[in-house]
Tab-separated table of N, CA and C in Angstrom:
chain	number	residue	atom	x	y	z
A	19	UNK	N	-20.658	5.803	-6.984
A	19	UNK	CA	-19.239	6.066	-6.798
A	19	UNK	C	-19.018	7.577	-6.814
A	20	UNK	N	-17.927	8.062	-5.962
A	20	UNK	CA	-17.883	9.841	-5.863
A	20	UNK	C	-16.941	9.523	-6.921
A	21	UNK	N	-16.454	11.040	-7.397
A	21	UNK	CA	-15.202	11.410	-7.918
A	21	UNK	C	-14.102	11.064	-7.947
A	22	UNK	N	-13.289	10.546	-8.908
A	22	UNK	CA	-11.763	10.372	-8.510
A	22	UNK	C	-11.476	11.290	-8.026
A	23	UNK	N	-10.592	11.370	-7.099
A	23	UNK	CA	-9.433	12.123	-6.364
A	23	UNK	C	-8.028	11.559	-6.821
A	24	UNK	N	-7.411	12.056	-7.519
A	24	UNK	CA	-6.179	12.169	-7.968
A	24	UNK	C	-5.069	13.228	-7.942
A	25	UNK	N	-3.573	12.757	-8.086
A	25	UNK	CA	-2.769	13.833	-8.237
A	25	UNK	C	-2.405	14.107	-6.620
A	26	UNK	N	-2.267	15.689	-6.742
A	26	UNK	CA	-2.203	16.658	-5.380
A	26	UNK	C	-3.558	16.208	-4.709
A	27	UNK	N	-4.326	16.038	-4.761
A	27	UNK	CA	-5.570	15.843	-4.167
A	27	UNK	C	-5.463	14.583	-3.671
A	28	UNK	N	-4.856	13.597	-4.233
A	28	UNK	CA	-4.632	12.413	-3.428
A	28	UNK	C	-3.786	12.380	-2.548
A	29	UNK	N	-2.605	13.023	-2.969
A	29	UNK	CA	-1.538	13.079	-2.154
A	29	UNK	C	-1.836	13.669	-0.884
A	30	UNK	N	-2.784	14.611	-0.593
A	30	UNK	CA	-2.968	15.761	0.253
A	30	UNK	C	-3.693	14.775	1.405
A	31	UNK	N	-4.756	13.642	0.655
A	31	UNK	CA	-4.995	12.545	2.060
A	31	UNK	C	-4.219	12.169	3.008
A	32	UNK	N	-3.204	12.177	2.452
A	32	UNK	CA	-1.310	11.577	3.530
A	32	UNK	C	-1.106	12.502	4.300
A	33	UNK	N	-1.420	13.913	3.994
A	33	UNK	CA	-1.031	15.252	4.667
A	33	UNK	C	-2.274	15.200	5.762
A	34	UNK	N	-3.720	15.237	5.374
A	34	UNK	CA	-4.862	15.481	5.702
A	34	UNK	C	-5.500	14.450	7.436
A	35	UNK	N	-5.102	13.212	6.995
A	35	UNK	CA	-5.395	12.518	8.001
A	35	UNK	C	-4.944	12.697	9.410
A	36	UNK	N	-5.222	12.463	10.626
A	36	UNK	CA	-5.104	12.374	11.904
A	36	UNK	C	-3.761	12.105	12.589
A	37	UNK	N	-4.745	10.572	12.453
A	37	UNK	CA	-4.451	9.676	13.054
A	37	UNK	C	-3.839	8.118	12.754
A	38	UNK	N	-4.463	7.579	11.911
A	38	UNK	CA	-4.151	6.532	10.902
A	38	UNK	C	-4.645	6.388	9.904
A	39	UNK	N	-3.627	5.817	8.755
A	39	UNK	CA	-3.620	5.387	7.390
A	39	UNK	C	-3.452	3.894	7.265
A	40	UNK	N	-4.213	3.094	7.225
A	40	UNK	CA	-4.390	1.743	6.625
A	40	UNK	C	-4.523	1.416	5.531
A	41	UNK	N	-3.826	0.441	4.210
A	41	UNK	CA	-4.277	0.063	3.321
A	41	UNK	C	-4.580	-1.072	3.573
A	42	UNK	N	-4.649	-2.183	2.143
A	42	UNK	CA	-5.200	-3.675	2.012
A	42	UNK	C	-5.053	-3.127	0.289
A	43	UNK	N	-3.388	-4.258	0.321
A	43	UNK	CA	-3.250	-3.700	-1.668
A	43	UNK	C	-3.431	-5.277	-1.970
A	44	UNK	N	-4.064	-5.847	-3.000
A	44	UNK	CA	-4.695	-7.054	-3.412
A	44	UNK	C	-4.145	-7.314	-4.689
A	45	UNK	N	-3.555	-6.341	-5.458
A	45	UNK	CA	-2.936	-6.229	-6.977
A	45	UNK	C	-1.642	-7.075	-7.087
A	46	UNK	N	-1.736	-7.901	-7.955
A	46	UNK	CA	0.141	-7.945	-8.173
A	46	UNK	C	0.882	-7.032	-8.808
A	47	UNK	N	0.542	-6.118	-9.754
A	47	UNK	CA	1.053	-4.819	-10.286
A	47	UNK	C	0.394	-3.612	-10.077
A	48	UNK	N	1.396	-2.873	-9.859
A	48	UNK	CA	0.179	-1.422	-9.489
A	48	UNK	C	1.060	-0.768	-10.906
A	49	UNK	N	0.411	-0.226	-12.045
A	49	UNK	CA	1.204	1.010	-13.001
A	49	UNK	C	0.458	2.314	-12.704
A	50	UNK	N	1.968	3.007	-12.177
A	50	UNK	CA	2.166	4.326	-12.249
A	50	UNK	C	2.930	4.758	-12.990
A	51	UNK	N	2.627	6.093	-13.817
A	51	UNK	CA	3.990	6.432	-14.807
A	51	UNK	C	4.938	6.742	-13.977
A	52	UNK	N	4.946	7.513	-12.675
A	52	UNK	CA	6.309	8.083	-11.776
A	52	UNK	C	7.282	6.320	-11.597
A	53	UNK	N	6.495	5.081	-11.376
A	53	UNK	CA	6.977	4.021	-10.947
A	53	UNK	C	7.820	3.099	-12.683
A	54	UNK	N	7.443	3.442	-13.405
A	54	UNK	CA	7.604	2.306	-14.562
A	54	UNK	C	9.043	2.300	-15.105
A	55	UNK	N	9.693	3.540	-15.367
A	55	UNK	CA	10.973	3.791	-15.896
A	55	UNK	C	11.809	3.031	-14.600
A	56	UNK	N	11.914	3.485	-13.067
A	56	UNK	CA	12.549	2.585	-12.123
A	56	UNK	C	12.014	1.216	-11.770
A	57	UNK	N	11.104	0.751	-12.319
A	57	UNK	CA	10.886	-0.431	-12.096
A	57	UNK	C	11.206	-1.342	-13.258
A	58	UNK	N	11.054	-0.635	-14.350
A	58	UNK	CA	12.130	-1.436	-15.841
A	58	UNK	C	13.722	-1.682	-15.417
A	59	UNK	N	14.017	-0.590	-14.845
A	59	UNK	CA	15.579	-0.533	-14.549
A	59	UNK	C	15.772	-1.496	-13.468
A	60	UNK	N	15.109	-1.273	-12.257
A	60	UNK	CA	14.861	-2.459	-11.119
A	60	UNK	C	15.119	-4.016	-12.024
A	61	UNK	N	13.740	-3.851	-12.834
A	61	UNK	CA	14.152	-5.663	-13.473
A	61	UNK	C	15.439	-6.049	-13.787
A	62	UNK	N	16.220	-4.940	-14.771
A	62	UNK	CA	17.347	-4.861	-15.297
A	62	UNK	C	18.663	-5.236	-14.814
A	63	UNK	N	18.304	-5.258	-13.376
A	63	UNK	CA	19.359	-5.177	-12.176
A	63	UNK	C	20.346	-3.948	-11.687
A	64	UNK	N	19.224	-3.066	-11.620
A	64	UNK	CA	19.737	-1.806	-11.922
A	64	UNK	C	19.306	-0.962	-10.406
A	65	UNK	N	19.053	-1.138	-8.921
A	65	UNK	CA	18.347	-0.666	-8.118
A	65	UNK	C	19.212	0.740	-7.167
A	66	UNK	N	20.149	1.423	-8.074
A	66	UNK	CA	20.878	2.278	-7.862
A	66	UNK	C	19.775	3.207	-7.350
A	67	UNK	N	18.921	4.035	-8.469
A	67	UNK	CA	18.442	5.178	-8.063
A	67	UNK	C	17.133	5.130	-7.262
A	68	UNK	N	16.637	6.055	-6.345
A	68	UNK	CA	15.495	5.668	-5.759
A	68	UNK	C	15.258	6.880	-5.946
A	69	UNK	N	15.455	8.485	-6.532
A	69	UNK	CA	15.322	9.832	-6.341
A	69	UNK	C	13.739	9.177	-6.812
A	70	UNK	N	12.935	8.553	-7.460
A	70	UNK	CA	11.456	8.792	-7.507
A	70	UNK	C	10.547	8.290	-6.461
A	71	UNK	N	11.851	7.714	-5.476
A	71	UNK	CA	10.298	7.083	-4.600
A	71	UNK	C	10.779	8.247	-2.664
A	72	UNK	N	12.062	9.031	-3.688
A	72	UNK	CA	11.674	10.244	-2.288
A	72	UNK	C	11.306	11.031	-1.632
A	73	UNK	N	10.053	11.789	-2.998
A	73	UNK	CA	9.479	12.383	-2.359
A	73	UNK	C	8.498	12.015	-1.320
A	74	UNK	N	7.862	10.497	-1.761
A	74	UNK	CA	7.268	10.036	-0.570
A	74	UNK	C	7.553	9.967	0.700
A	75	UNK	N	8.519	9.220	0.375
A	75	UNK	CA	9.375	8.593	1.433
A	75	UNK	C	9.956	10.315	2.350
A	76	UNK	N	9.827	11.296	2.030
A	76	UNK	CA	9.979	12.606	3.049
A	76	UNK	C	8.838	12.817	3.451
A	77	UNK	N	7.746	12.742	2.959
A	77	UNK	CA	6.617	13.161	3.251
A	77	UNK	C	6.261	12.489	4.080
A	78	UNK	N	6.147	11.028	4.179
A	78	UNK	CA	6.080	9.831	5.246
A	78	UNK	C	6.712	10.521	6.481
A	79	UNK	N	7.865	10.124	6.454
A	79	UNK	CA	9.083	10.401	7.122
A	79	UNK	C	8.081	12.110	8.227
A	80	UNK	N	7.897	13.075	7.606
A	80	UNK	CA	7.420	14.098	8.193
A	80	UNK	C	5.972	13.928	9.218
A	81	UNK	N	5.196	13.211	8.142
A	81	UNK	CA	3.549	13.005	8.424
A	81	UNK	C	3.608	11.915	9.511
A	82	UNK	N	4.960	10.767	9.945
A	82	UNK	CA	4.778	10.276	10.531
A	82	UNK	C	5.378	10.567	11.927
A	83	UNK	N	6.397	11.359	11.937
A	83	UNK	CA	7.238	12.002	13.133
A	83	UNK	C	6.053	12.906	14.119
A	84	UNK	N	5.355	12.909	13.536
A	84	UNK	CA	3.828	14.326	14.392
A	84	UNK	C	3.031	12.786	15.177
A	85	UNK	N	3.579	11.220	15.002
A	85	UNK	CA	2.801	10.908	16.023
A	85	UNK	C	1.495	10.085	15.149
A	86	UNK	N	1.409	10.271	14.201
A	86	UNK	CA	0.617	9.470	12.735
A	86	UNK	C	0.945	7.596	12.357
A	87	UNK	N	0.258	7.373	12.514
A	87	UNK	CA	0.825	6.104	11.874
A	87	UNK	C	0.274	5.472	10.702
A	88	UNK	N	1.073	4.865	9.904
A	88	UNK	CA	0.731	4.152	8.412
A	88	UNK	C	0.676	3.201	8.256
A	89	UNK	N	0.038	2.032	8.512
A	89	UNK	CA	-0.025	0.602	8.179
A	89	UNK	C	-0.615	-0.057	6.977
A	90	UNK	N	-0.035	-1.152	6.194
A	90	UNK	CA	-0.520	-1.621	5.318
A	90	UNK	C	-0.753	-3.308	5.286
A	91	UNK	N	-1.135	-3.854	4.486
A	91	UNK	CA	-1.077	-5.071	4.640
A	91	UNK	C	-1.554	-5.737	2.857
A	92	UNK	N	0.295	-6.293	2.466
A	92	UNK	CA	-0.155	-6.637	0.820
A	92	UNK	C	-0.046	-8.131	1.110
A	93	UNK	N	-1.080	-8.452	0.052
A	93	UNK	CA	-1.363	-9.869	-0.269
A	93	UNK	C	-0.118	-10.615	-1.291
A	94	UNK	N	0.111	-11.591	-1.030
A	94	UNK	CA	1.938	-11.604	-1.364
A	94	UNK	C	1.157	-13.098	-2.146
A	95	UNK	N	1.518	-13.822	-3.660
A	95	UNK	CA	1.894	-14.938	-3.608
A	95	UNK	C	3.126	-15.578	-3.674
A	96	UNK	N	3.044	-16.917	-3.731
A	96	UNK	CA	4.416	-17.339	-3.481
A	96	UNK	C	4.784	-18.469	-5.160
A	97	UNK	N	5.671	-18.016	-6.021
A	97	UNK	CA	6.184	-16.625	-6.123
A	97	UNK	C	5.931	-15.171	-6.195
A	98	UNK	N	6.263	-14.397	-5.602
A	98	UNK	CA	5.784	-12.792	-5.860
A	98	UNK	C	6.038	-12.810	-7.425
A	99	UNK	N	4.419	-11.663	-7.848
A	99	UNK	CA	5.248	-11.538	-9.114
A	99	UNK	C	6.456	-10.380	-9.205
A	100	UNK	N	7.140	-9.952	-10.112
A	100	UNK	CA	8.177	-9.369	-10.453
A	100	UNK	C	7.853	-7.764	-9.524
A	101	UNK	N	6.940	-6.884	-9.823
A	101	UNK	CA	6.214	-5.799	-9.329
A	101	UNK	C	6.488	-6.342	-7.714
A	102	UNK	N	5.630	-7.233	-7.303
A	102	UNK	CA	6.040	-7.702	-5.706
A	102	UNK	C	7.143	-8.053	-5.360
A	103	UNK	N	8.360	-8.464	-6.212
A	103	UNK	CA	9.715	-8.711	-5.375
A	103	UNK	C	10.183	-7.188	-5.144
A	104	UNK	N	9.379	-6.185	-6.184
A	104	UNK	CA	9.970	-4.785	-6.426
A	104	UNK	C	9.539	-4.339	-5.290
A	105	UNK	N	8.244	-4.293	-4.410
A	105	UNK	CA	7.935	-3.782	-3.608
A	105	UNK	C	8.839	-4.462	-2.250
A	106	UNK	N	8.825	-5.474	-2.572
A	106	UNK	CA	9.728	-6.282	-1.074
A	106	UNK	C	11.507	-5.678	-1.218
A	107	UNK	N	11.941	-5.539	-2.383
A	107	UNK	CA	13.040	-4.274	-2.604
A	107	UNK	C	13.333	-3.248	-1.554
A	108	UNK	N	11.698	-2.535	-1.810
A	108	UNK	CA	11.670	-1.362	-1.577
A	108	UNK	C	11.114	-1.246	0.011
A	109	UNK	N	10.529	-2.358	0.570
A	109	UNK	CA	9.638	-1.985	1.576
A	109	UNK	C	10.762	-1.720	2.791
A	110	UNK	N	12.079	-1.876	3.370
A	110	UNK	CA	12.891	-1.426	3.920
A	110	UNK	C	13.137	0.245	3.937
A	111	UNK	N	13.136	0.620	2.637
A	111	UNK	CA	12.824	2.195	3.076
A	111	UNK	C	11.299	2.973	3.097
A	112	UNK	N	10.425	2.122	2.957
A	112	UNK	CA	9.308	2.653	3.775
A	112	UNK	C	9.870	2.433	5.252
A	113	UNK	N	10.115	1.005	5.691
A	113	UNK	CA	9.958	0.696	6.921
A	113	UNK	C	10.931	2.158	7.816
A	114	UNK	N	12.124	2.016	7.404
A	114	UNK	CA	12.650	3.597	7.767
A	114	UNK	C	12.261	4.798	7.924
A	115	UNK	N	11.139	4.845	7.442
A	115	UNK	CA	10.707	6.453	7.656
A	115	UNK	C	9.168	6.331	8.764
A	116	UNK	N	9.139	4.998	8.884
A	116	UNK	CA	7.965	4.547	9.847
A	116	UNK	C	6.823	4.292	9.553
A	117	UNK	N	6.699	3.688	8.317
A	117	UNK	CA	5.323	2.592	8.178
A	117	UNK	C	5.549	1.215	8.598
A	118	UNK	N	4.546	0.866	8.558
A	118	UNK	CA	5.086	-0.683	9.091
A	118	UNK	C	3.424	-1.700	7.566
A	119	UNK	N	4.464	-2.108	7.383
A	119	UNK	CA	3.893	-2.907	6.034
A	119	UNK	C	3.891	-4.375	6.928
A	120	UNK	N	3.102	-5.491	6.337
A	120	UNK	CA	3.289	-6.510	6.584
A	120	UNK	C	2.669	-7.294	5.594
A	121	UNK	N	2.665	-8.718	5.430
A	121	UNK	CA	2.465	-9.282	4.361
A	121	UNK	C	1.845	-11.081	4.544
A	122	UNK	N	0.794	-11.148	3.865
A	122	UNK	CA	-0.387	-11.985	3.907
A	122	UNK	C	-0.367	-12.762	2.269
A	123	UNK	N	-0.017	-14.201	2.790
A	123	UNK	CA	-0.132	-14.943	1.303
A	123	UNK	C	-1.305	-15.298	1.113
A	124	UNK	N	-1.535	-15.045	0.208
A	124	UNK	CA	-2.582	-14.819	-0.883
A	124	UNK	C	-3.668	-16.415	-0.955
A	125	UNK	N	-2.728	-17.057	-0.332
A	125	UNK	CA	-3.925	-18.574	-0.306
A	125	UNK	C	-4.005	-18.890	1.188
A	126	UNK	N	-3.932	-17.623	2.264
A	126	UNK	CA	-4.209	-17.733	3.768
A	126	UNK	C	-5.939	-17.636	3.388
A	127	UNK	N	-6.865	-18.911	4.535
A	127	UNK	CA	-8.337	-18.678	4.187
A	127	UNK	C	-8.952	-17.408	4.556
A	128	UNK	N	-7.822	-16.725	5.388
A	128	UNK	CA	-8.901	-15.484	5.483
A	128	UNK	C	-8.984	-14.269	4.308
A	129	UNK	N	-7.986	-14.712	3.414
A	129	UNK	CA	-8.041	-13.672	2.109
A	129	UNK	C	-9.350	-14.271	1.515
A	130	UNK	N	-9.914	-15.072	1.277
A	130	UNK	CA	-11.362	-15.343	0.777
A	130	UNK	C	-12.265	-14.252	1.598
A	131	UNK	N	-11.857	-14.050	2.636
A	131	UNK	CA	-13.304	-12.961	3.274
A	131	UNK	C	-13.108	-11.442	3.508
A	132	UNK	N	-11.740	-11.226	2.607
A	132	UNK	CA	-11.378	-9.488	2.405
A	132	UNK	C	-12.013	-9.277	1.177
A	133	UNK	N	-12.000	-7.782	0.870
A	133	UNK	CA	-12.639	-7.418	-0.239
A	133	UNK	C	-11.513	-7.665	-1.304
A	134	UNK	N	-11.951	-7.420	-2.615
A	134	UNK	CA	-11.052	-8.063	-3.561
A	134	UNK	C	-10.417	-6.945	-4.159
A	135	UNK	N	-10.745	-5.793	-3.969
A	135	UNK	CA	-9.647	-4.397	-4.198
A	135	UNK	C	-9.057	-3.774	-3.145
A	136	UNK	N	-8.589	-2.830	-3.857
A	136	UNK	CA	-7.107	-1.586	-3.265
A	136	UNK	C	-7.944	-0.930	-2.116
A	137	UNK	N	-7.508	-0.141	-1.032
A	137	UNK	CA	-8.414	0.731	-0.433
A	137	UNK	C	-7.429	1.020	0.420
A	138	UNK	N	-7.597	2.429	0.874
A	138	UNK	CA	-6.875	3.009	2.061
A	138	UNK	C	-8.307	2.898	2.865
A	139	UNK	N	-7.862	3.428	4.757
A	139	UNK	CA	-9.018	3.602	5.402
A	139	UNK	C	-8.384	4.905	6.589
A	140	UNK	N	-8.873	5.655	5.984
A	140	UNK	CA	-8.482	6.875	7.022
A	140	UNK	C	-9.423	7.520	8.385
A	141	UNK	N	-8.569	7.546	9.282
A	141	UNK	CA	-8.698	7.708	10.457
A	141	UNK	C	-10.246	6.966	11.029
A	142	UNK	N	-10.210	5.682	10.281
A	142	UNK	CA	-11.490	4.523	11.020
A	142	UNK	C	-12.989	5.418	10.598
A	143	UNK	N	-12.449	6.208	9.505
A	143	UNK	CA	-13.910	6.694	8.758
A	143	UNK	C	-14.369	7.243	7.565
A	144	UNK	N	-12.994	7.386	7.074
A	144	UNK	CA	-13.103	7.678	5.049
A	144	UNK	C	-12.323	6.430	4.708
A	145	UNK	N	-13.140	6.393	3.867
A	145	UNK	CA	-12.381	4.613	2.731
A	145	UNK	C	-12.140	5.395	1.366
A	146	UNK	N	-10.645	5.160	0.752
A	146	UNK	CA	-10.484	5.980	-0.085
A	146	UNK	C	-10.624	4.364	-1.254
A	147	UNK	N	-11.177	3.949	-2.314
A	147	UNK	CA	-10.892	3.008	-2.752
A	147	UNK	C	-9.897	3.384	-4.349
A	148	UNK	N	-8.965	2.536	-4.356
A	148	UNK	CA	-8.579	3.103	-5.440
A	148	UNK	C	-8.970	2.134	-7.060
A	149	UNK	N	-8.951	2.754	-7.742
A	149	UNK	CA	-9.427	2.989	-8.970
A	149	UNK	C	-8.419	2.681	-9.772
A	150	UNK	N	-8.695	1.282	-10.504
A	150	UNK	CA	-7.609	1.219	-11.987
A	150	UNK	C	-8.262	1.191	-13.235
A	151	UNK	N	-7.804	1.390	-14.284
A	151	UNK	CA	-7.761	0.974	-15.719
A	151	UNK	C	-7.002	0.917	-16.378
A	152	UNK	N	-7.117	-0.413	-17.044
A	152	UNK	CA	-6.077	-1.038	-17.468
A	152	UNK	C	-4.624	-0.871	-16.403
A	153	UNK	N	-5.025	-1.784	-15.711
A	153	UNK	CA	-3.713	-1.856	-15.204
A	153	UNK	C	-2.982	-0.505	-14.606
A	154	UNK	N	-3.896	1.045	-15.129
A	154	UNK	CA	-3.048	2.160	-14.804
A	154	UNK	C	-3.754	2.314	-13.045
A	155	UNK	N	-3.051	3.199	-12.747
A	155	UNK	CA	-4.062	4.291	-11.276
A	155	UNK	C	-4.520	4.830	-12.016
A	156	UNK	N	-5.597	5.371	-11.437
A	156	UNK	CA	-6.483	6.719	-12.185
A	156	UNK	C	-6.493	7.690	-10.737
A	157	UNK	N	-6.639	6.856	-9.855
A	157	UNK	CA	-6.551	7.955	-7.919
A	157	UNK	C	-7.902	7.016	-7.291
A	158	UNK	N	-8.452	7.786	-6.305
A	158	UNK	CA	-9.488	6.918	-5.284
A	158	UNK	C	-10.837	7.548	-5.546
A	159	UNK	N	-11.792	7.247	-5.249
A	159	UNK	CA	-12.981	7.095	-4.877
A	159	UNK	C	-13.084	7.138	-3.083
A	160	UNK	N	-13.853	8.112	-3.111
A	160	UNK	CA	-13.952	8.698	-1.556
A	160	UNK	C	-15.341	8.495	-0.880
A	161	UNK	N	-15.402	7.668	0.258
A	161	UNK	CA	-16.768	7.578	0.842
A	161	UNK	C	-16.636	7.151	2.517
A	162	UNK	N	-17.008	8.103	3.153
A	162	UNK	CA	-17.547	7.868	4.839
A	162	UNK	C	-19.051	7.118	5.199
A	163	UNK	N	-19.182	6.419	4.035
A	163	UNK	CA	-20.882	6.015	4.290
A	163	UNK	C	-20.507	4.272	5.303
A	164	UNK	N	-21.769	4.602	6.225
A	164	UNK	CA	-21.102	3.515	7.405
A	164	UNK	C	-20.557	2.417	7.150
A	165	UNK	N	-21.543	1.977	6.288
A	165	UNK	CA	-21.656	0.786	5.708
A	165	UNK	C	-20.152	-0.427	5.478
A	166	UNK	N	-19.517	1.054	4.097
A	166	UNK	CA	-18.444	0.528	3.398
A	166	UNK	C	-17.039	0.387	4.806
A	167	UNK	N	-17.531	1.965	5.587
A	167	UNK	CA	-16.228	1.999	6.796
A	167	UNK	C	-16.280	0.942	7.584
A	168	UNK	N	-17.183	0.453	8.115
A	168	UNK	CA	-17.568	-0.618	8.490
A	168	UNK	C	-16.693	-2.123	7.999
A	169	UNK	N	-16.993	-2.171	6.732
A	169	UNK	CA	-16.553	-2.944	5.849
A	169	UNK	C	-14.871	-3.274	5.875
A	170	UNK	N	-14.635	-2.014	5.481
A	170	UNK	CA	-13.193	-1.931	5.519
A	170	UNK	C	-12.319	-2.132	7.181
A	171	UNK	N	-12.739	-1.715	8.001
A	171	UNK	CA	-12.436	-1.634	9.119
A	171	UNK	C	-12.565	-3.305	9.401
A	172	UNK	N	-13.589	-4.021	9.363
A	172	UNK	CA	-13.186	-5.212	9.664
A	172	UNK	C	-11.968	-6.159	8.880
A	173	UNK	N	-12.201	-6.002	7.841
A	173	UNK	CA	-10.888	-6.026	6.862
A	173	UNK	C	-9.619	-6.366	7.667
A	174	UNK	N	-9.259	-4.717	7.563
A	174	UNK	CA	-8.321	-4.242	8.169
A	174	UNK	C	-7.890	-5.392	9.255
A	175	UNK	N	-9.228	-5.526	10.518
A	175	UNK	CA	-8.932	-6.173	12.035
A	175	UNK	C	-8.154	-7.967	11.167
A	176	UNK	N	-8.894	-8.329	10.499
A	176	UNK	CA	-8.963	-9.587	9.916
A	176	UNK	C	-7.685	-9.760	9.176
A	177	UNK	N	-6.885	-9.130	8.610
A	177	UNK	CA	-5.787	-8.929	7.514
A	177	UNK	C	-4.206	-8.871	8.468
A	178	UNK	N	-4.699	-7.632	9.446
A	178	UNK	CA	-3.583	-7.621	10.115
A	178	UNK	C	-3.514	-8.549	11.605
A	179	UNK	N	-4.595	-8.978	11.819
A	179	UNK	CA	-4.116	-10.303	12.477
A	179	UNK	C	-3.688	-11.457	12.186
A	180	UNK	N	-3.453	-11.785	11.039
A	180	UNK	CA	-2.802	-12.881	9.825
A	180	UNK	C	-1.683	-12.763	9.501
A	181	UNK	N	-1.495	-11.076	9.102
A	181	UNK	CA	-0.027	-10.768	8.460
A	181	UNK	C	1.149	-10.844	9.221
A	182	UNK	N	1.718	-11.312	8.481
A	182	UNK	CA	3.102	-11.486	9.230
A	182	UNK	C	4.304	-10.179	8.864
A	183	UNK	N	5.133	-9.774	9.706
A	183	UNK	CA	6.258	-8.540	9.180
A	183	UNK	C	6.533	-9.114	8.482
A	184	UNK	N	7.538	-7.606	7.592
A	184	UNK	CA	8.126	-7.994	6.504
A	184	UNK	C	9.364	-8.941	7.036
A	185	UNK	N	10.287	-8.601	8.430
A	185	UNK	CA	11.216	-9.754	8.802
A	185	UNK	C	10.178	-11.229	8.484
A	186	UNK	N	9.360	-11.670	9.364
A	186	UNK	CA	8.531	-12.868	9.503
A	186	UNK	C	8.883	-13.438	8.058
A	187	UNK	N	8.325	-12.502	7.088
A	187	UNK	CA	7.768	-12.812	5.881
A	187	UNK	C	8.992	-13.514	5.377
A	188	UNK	N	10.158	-12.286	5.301
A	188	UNK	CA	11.514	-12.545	4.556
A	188	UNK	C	11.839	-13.846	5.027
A	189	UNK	N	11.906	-14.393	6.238
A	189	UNK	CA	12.806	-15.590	6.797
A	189	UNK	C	11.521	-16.814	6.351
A	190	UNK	N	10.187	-16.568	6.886
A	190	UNK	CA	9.585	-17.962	5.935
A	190	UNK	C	10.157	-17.852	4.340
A	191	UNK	N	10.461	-17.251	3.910
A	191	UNK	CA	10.988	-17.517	2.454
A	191	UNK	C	12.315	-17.866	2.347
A	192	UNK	N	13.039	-17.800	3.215
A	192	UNK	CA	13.987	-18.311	2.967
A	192	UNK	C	14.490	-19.803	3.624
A	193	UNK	N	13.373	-19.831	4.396
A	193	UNK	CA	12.940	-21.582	4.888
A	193	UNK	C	12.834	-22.297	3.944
């Protein structure tokens, strides 16, 4: 395993890349300290403030206007847990600044043949994997070795031919 990359150094991958940013998030909770205070309040019924999720959301917004694109694809069960209704909250103002998220339940058979962690895949040749304990982020693990890109890249083909948009998603749930 290389080095965590964390912090500014992680962040700077979003800046750094090309062409495309792919994830495959597999977690039902992700803890970040920037995320926990608005996501207590979120439970609370409280979804007034978003000032912590804007700096992203500009940076997106910038990194994606140059012509970049960001795709993800989270593994959803049905019920989401609490963390996942938070992200389905929130995924409307990603979708605004131009990612396009989509979403894959968690007992579709092709989630048996994805890998079973977090990972970005940048520009179809660094796999950033990310790294928890206890439940926290710690940042990614960085590797271009064929093998894993390889790996991930089929993923990717396999995940987002399954996933359905977040519209798709929203209206089967409310079927």
């Amino acid at each position: 395993m290389s080095e965590i990359v964390s912090g500014e150094g992680f962040t700077d991958l979003f800046r750094r890349y090309r062409y495309t940013a792919w994830r495959l998030e597999t977690r039902t909770h992700y803890g970040k300290a920037n995320e926990d205070l608005p996501f207590q309040r979120w439970l609370a019924g409280d979804d007034s403030d978003i000032e912590w999720f804007k700096p992203w959301l500009k940076m997106m917004r910038a990194e994606l206007a140059t012509g970049k694109r960001m795709e993800r694809v989270r593994l959803i069960d049905d019920p989401p847990s609490d963390y996942l209704r938070w992200e389905l909250w929130g995924t409307p103002y990603n979708l605004g600044v131009g990612e396009d998220i989509r979403y894959l339940p968690r007992t579709h058979p092709i989630v048996a043949e994805l890998p079973d962690h977090d990972f970005w895949v940048f520009d179809s040749r660094t796999v950033a994997r990310l790294e928890f304990e206890d439940d926290r982020f710690l940042g990614a693990s960085l590797t271009e070795a064929p093998e894993q890109v390889l790996t991930a890249l089929q993923a990717r083909d396999a995940a987002w031919h399954h996933a359905l948009t977040f519209t798709e998603y929203m209206a089967s749930r409310a079927a």
